[in-house]
Tab-separated table of C-alpha atoms in Angstrom:
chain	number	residue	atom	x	y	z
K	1	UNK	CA	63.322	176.354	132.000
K	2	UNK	CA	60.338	178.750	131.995
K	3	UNK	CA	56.839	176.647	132.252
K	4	UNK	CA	53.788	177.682	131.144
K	5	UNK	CA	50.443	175.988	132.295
K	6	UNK	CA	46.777	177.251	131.121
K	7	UNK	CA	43.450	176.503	132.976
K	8	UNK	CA	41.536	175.126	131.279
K	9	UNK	CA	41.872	173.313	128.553
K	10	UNK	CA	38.542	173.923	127.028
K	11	UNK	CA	35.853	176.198	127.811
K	12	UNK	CA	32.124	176.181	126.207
K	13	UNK	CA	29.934	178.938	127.394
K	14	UNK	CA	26.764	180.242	126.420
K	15	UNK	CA	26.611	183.618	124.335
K	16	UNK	CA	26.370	186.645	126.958
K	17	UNK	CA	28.812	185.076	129.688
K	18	UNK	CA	31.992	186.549	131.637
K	19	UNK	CA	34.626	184.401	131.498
K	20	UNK	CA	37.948	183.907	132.720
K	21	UNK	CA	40.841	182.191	131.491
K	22	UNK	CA	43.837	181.154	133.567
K	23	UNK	CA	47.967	181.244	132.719
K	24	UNK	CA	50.829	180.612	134.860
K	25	UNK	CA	54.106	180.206	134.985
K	26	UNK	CA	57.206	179.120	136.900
K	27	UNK	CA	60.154	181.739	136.673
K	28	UNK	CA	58.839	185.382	137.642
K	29	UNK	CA	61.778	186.798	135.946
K	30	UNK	CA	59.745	187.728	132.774
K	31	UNK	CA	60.090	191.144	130.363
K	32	UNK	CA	56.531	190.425	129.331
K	33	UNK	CA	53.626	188.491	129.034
K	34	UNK	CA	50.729	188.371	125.798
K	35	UNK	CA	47.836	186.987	125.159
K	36	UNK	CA	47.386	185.807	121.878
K	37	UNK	CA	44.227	184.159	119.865
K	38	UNK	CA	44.810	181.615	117.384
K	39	UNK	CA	41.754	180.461	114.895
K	40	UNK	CA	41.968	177.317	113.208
K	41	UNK	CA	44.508	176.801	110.547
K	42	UNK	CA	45.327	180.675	111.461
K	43	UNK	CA	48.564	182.436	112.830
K	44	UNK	CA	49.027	184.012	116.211
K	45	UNK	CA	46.765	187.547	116.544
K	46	UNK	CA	48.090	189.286	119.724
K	47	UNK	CA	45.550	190.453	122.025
K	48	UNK	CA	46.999	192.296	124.965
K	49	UNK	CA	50.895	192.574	125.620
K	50	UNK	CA	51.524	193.511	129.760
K	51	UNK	CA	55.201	194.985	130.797
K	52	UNK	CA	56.374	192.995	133.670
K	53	UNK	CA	55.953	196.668	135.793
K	54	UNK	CA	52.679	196.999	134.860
K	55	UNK	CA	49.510	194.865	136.318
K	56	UNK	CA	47.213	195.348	133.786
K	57	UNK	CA	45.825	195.941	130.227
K	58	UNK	CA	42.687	196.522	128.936
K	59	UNK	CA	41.368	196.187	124.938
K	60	UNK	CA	37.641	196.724	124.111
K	61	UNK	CA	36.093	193.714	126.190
K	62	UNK	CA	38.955	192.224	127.233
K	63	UNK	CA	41.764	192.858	130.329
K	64	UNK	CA	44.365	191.168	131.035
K	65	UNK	CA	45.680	190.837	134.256
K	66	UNK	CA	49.374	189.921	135.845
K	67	UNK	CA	50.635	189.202	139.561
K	68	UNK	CA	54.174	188.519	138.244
K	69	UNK	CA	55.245	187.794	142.386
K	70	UNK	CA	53.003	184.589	142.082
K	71	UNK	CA	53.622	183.807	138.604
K	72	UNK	CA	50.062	184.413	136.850
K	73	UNK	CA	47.971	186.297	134.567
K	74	UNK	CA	44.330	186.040	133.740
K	75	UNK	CA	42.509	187.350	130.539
K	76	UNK	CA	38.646	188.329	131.604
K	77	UNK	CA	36.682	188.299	128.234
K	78	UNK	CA	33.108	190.174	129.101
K	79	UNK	CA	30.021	189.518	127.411
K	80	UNK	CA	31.038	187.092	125.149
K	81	UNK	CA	30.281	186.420	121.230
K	82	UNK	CA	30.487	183.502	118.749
K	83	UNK	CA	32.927	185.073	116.963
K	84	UNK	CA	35.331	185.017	120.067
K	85	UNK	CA	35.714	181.267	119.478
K	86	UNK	CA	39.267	180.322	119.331
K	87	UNK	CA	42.223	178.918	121.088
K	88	UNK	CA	43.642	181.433	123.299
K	89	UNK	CA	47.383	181.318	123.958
K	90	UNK	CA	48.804	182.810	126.944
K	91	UNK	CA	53.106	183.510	126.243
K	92	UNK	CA	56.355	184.944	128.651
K	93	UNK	CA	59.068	186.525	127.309
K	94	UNK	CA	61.699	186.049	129.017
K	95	UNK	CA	65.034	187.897	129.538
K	96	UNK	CA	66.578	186.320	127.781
K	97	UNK	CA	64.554	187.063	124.465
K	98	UNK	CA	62.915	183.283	124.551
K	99	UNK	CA	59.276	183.263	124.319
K	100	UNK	CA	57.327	180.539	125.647
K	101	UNK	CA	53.903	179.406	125.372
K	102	UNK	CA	51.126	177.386	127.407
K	103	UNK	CA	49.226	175.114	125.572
K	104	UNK	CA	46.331	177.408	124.607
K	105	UNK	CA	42.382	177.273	126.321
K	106	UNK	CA	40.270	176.055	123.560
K	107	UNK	CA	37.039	178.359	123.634
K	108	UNK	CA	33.693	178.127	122.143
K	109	UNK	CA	30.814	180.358	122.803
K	110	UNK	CA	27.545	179.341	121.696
K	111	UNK	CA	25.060	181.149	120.381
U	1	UNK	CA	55.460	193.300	102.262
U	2	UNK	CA	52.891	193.429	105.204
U	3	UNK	CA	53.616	191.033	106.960
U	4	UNK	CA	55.397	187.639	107.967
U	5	UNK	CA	55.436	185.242	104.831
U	6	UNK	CA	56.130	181.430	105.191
U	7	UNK	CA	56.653	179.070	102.304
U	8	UNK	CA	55.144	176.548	101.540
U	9	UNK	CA	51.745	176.629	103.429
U	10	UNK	CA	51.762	173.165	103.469
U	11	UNK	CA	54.293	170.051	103.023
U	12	UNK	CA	53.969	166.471	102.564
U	13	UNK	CA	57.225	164.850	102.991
U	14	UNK	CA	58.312	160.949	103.286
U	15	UNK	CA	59.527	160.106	105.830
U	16	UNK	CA	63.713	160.303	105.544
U	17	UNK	CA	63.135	163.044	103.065
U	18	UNK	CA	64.528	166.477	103.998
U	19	UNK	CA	62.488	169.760	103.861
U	20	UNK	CA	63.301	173.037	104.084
U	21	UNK	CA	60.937	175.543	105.826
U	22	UNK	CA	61.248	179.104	104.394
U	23	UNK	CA	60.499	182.543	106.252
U	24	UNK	CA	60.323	186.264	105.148
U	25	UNK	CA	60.107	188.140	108.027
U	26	UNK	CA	58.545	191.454	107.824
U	27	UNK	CA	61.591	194.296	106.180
U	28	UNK	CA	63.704	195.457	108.741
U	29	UNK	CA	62.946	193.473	111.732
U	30	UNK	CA	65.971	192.278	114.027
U	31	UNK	CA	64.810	189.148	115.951
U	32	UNK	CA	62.993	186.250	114.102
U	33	UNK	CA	61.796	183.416	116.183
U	34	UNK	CA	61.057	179.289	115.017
U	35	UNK	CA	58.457	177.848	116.673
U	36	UNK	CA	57.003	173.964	116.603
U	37	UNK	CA	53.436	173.323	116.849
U	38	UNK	CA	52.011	170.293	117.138
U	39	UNK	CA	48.311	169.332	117.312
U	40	UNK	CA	46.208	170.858	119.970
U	41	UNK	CA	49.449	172.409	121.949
U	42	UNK	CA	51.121	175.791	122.238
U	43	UNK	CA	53.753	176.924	120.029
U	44	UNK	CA	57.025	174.992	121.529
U	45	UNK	CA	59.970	177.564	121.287
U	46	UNK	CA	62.976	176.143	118.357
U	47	UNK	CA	65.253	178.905	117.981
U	48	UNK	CA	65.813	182.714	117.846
U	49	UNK	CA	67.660	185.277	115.533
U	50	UNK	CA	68.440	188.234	116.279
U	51	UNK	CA	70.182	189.928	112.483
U	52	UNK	CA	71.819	186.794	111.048
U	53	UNK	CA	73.194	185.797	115.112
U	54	UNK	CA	71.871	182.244	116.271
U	55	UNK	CA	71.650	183.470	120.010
U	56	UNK	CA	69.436	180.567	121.057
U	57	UNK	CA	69.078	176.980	119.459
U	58	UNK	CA	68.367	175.410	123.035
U	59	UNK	CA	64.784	174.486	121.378
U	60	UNK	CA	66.016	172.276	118.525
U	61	UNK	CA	64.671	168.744	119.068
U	62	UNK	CA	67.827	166.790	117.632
U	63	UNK	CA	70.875	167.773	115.257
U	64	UNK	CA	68.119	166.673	112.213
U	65	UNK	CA	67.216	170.438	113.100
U	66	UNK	CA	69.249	173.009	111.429
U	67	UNK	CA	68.271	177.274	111.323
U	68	UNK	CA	69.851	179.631	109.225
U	69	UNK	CA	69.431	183.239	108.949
U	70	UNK	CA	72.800	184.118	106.585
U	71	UNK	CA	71.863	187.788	105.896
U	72	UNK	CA	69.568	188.750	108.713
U	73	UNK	CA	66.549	188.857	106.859
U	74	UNK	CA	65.300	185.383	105.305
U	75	UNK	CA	65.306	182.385	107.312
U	76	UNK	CA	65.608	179.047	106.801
U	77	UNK	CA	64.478	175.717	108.640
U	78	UNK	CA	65.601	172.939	107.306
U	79	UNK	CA	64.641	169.001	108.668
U	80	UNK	CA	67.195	166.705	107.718
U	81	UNK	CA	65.906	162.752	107.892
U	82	UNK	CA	62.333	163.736	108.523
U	83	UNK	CA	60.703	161.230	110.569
U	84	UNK	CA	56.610	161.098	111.484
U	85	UNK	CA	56.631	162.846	115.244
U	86	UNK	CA	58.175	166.017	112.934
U	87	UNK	CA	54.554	166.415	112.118
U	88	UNK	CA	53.656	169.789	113.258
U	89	UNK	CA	53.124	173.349	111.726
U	90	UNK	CA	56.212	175.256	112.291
U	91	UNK	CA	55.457	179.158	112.770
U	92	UNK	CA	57.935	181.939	112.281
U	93	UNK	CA	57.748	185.411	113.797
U	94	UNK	CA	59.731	188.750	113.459
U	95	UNK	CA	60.262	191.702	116.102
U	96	UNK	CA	61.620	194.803	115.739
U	97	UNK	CA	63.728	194.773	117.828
U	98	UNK	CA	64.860	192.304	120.947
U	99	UNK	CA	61.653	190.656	122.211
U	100	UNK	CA	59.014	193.694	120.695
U	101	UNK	CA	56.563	191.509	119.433
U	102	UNK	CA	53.861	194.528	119.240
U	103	UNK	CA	50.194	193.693	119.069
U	104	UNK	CA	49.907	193.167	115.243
U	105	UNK	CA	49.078	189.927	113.732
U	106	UNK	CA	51.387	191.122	110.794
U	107	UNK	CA	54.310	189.641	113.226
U	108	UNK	CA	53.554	186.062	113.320
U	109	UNK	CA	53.180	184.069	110.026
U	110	UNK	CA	50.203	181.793	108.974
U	111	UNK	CA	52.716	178.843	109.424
U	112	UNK	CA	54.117	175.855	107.464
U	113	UNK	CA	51.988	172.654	108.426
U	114	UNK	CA	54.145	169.667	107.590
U	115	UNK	CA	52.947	166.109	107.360
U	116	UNK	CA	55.610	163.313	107.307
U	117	UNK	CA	54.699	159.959	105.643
């Protein structure tokens, strides 16, 4: 079964920062991976969907990364805002059409 | 409509009552996925659809879980029994086709957030 793990668990920064959040996971046999945001009481917004033959995406201020060989991705969020405050939710598809999620980092940048 | 559409937004149930969790998924789309999520975790995977095919249940906690999809459009989730760790908000999303979740937040609903009693 396909485990996903996301470091950390919470992250408070100050307004202005880089930052880095951390996903991996267990079986490299993946069709894709997403990073998704979640805001309180909110569905699932997707962020940046990577192709397992691809390495990388890239949306505005954020890129994604993924090393699918060693099982993990990393979203880079640059010059962060308040208003990206949110859970962010890192997910694999698998071949098999099952998608599976870590447990989310829990993000707050302060003003 | 424009998106995913769950029903109801939210549910208080006692606990032995059964609920059923409804989902529109967005016109046309092929796979429809059940997800659990409880407080402060990631979605945990329930089930998958893909028209009105079950192809995946493995995620079903106990046989008080029970998914239905009868037409391959509106589905179903129904909690026989309900007991407190049910707790959670279950979320329901819709693809395309197999596994092309595209980035719109049209294809993941706001979810169902059920409280058991």
């Amino acid at each position: 079964k396909q485990e996903v793990t996301q470091i950390p668990a919470a992250l408070s920064v100050p307004e202005g920062e880089n930052l880095v959040l951390n996903c991996s996971f267990t079986d490299s046999a993946i069709y894709n991976l997403q990073w998704f945001r979640q805001d309180p009481g909110k569905g699932l917004t997707s962020l940046l969907l990577i192709q397992s033959s691809q390495r990388e995406q890239t949306s505005g201020r954020l890129n994604a990364s993924l090393d699918k060989s060693s099982g993990r991705s990393t979203l880079y969020i640059a010059a962060s805002q308040p208003g990206d405050s949110a859970t962010y939710l890192c997910a694999v598809m698998g071949n098999n059409n099952d998608m599976r999620f870590g447990a989310g980092t829990r993000l707050t940048v302060k003003p | 409509g424009a998106g995913v559409s769950q029903s109801p937004r939210y549910k208080v149930a006692k606990r032995g009552q059964d609920v059923a969790l409804r989902c529109d998924p967005i016109s046309g789309h092929v796979s429809l996925f059940w997800y659990q999520q409880a407080l402060g975790q990631g979605p945990e995977f329930l089930t998958y659809f893909q028209n009105e095919a079950q192809l995946d249940k493995s995620g079903l906690p106990s046989d008080r879980f029970f998914a239905e999809r009868p037409e391959g459009s509106v589905s179903t989730l129904k909690i026989q029994r309900t007991q407190q760790e049910d707790s959670a908000v279950y979320l329901c999303a819709s693809g395309p086709q197999l596994a092309q979740l595209t980035n719109t937040e049209a294809f993941f609903g706001q979810g169902t957030r059920l409280t058991v009693v």
